[in-house]
Short mmCIF file of C-alpha atoms in Angstrom, two decimals:
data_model
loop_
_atom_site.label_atom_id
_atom_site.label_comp_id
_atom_site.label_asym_id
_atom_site.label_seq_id
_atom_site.Cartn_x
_atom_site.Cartn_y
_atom_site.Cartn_z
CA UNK A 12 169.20 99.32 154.61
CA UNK A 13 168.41 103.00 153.64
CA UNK A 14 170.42 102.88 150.53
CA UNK A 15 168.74 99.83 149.26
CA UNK A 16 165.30 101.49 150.12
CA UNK A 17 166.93 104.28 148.16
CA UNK A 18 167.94 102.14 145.31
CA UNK A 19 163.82 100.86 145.03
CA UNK A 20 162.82 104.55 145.10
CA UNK A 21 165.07 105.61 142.36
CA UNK A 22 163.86 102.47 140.09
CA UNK A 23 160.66 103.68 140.67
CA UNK A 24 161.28 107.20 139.92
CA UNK A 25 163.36 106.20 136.99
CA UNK A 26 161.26 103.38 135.37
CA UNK A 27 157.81 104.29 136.47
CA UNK A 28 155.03 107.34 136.83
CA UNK A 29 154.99 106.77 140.06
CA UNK A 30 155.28 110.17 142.05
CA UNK A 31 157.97 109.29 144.67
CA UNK A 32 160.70 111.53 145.83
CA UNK A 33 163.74 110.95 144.08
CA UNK A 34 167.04 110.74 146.30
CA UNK A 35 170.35 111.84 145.54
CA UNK A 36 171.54 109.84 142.45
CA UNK A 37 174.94 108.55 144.06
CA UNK A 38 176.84 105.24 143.21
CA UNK A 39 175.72 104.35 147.08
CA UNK A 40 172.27 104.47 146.34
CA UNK A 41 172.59 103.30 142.83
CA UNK A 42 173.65 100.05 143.76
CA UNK A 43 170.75 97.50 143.82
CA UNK A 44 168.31 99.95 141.53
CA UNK A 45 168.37 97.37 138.45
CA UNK A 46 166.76 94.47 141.53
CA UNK A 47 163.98 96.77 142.15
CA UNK A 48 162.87 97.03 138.65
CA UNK A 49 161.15 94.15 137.84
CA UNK A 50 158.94 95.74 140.85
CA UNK A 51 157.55 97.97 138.19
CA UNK A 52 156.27 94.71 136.48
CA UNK A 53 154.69 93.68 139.14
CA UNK A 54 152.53 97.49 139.38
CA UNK A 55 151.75 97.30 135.85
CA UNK A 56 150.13 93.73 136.26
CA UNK A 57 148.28 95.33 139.57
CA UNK A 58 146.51 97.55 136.41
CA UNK A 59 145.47 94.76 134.25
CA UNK A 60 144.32 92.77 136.55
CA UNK A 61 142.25 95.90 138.01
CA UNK A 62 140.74 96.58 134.43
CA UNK A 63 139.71 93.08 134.31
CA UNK A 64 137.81 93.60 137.38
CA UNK A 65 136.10 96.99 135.78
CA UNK A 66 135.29 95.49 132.80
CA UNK A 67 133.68 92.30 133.97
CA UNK A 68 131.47 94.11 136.54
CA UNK A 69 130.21 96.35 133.87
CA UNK A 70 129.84 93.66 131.30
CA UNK A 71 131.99 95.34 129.06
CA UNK A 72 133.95 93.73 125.89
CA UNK A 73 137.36 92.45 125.09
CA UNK A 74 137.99 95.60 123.12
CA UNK A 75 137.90 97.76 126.50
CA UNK A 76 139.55 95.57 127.92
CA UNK A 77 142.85 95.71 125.22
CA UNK A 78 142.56 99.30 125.51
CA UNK A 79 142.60 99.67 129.43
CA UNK A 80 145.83 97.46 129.56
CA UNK A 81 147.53 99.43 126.85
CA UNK A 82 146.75 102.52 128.58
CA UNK A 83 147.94 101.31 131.77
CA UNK A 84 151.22 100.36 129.86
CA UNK A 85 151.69 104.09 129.20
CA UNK A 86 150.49 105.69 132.06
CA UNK A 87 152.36 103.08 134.59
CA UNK A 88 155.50 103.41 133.04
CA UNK A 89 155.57 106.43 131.31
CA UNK A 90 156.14 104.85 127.75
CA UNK A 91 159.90 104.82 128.72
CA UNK A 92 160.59 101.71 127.13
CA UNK A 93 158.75 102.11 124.16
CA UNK A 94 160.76 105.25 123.56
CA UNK A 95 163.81 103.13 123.62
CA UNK A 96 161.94 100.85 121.54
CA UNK A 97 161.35 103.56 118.81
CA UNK A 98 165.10 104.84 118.84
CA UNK A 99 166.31 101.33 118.51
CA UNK A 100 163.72 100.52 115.57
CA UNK A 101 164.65 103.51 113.44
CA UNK A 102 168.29 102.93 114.38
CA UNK A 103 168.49 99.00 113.53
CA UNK A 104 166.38 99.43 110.73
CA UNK A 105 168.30 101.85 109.06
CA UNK A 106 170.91 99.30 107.75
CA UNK A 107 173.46 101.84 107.94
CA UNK A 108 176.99 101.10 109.84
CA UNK A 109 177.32 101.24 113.24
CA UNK A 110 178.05 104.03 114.02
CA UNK A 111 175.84 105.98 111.76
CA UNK A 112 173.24 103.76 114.28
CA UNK A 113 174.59 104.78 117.60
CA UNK A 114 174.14 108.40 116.42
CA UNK A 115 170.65 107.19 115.10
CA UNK A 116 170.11 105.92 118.90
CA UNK A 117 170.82 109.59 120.51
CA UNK A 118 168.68 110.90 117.30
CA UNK A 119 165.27 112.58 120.03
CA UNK A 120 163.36 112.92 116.54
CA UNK A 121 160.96 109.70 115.58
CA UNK A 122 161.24 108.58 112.15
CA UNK A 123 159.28 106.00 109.92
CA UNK A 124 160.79 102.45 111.34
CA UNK A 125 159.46 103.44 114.78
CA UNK A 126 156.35 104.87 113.88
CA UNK A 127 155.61 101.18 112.08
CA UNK A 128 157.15 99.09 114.68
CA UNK A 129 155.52 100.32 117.65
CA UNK A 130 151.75 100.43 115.51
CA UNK A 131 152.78 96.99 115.23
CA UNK A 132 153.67 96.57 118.67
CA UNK A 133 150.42 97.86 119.75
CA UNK A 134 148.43 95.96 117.67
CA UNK A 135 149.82 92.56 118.89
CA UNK A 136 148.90 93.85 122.63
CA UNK A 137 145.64 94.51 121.59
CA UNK A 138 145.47 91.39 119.93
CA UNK A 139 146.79 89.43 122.98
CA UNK A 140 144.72 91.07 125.38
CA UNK A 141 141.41 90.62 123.85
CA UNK A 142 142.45 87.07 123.47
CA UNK A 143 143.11 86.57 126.89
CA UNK A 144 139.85 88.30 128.22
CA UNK A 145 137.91 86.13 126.02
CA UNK A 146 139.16 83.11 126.85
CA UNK A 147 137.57 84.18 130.67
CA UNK A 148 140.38 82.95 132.76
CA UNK A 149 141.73 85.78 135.49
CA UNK A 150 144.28 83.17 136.58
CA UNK A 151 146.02 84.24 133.22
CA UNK A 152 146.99 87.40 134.63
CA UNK A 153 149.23 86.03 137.07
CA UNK A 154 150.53 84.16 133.98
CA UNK A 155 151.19 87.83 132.21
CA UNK A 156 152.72 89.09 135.58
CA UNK A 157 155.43 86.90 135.73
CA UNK A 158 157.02 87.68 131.95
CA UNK A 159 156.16 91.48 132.86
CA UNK A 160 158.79 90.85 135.74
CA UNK A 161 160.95 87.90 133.48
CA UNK A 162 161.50 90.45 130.67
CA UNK A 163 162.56 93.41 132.98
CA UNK A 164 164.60 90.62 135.37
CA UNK A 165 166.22 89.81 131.55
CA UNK A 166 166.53 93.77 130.61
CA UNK A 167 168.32 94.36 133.75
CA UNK A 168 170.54 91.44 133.59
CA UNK A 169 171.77 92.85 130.23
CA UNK A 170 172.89 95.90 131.83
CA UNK A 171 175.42 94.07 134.18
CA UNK A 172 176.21 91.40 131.97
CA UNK A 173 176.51 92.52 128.48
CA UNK A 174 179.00 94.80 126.81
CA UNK A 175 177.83 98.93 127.19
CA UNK A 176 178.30 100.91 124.17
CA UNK A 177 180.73 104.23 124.77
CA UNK A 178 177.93 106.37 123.70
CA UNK A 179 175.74 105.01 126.36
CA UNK A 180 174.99 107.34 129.72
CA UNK A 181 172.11 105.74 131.14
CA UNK A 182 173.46 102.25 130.55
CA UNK A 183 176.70 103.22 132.39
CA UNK A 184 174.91 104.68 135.22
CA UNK A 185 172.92 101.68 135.95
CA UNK A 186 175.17 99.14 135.02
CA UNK A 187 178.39 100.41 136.22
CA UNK A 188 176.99 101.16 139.48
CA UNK A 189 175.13 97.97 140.08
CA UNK A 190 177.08 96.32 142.73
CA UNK A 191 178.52 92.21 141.55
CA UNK A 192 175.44 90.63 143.54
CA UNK A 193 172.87 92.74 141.51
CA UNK A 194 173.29 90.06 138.29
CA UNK A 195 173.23 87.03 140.98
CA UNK A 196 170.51 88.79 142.48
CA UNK A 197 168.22 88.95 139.06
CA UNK A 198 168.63 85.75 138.16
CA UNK A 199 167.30 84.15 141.26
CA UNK A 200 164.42 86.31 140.40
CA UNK A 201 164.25 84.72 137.31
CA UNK A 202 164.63 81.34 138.49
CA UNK A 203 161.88 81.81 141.57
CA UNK A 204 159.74 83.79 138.80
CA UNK A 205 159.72 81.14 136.69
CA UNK A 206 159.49 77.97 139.20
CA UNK A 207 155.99 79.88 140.51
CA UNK A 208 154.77 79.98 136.55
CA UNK A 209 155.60 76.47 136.29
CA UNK A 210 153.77 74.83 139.31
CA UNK A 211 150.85 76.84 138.21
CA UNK A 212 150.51 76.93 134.79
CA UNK A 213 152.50 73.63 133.89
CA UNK A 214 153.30 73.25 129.47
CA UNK A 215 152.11 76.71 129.15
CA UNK A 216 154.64 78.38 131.49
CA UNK A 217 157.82 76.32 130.31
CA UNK A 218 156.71 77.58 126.40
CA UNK A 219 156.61 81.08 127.17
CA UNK A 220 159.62 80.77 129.33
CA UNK A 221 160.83 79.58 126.44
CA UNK A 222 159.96 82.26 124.33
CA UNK A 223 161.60 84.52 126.51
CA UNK A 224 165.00 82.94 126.52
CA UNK A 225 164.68 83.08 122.35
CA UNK A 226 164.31 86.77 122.50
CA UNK A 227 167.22 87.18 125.22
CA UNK A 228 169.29 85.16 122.88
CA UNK A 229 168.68 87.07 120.01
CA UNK A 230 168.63 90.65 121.95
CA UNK A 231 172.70 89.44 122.65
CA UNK A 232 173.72 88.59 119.20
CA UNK A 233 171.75 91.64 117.46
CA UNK A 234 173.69 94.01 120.15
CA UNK A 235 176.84 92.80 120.07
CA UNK A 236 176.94 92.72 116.12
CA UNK A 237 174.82 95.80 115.45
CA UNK A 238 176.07 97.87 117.68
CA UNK A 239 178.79 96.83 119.74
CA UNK A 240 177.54 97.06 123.11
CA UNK A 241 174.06 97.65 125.00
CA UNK A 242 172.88 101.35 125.87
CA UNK A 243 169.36 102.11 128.29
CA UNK A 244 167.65 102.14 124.26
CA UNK A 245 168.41 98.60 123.36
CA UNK A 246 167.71 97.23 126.89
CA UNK A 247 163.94 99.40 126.12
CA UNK A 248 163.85 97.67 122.87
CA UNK A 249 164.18 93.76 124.11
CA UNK A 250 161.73 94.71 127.46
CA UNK A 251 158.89 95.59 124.46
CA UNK A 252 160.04 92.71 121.99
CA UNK A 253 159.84 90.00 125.38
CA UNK A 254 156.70 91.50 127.01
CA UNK A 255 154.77 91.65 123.70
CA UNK A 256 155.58 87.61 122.31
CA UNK A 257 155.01 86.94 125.83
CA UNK A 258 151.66 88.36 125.85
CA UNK A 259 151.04 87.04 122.17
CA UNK A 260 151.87 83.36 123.39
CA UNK A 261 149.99 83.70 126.75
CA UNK A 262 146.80 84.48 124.57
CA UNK A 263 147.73 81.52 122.23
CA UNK A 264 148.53 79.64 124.99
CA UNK A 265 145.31 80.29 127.40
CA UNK A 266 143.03 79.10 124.54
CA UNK A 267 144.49 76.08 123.36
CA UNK A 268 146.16 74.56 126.57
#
């Protein structure tokens, strides 16, 4: 039981801002670290649904609203994924060949295709967010909470399941030292994640479910062809593709279902 405990400490050390002291990084305690991380999901909707709360009691606007959530994004989890967002971006969008793009990937300097994609990014959170908040319903929250912990239950997966890269270290950490129940493990998640949506939220749950099993399927295909294996930067890059259609479709979703 203490290296489990271990194993949620050092996904929240590792994936969040979360000040908690960091045990020793051994293959022991390494083991279930990936089942602990859609934990972090679950924190980050904790903030959302907290700025809701501000902003109605102060009777303030949609716009404050989109801004407190994306600044809980950053401060909950540190922007990690949205770095591995920005190194994929530059990296796929390069068009050069592979492995001009897997030395792209270790590249710490931010060039144009990032800077674009994540404004982009951002602006579709924004979007979605307002959206929701003026549609009025809290309930959607817990719709948001559940893809913040389907896409990291899906980013974790990929990290048992898929192919790692050789120039990949934090990939190989994680996923090499998951133990074989970790993938088993996450996809129950997935499944029980998913039944809760659906007995609450009915059409709108099974589209956006939907919607996340579109971007899984093309996060495998564009891996395996582009770059011939998965690496901590690609698994970064689907989390922030998921999360933000998910949040796009919820705020479709909430005002026309």
């Amino acid at each position: 039981m203490k290296s489990v405990f271990e194993s949620f400490l050092i996904a929240l050390s590792m994936y969040s801002t979360i000040p908690v002291k960091c045990p020793n990084w051994n293959p022991k305690n390494l083991r279930y670290a990936l089942v602990f991380f859609p934990s972090v999901g679950l924190i980050y909707s904790l903030g959302i649904w907290l700025a809701w709360l501000a902003c109605t009691a102060l009777s303030l606007s949609g716009v404050i609203y989109a801004v407190l959530c994306i600044l809980a994004l950053v401060f909950i989890t540190g922007g990690i994924h949205i770095d591995g967002f920005c190194d994929t971006a530059d990296a796929l969008y390069s068009r050069r060949e592979r492995e001009e793009k897997l030395r792209i990937l270790k590249d710490p300097n931010c060039g144009p295709f990032a800077i674009f994609s994540v404004i982009t990014v951002f602006i579709v959170h924004f979007g979605g967010f307002y959206e929701i908040y003026s549609c009025g319903k809290i309930e959607n929250i817990g719709l948001l909470a559940g893809g913040f912990v389907i896409s990291r239950c899906l980013s974790a997966l990929s990290l048992t399941k898929f192919p790692i890269a050789p120039t990949s270290s934090l990939a190989k950490i994680f996923g090499k030292n998951a133990c074989r129940s970790v993938s088993v493990i996450l996809m129950c998640e997935i499944a029980a994640t998913a039944f809760v949506l659906i007995y609450f939220f009915g059409v709108k749950a099974v589209i956006l479910t939907a919607v996340s099993a579109a971007a899984f399927t093309y996060y495998y295909f564009m891996q395996k062809k582009q770059f011939g294996g998965v690496t901590g930067d690609l698994a970064g890059f689907f989390l922030v593709i998921c999360e933000s259609l998910w949040i796009l479709a919820a705020a479709i979703c909430g005002n026309n279902l």
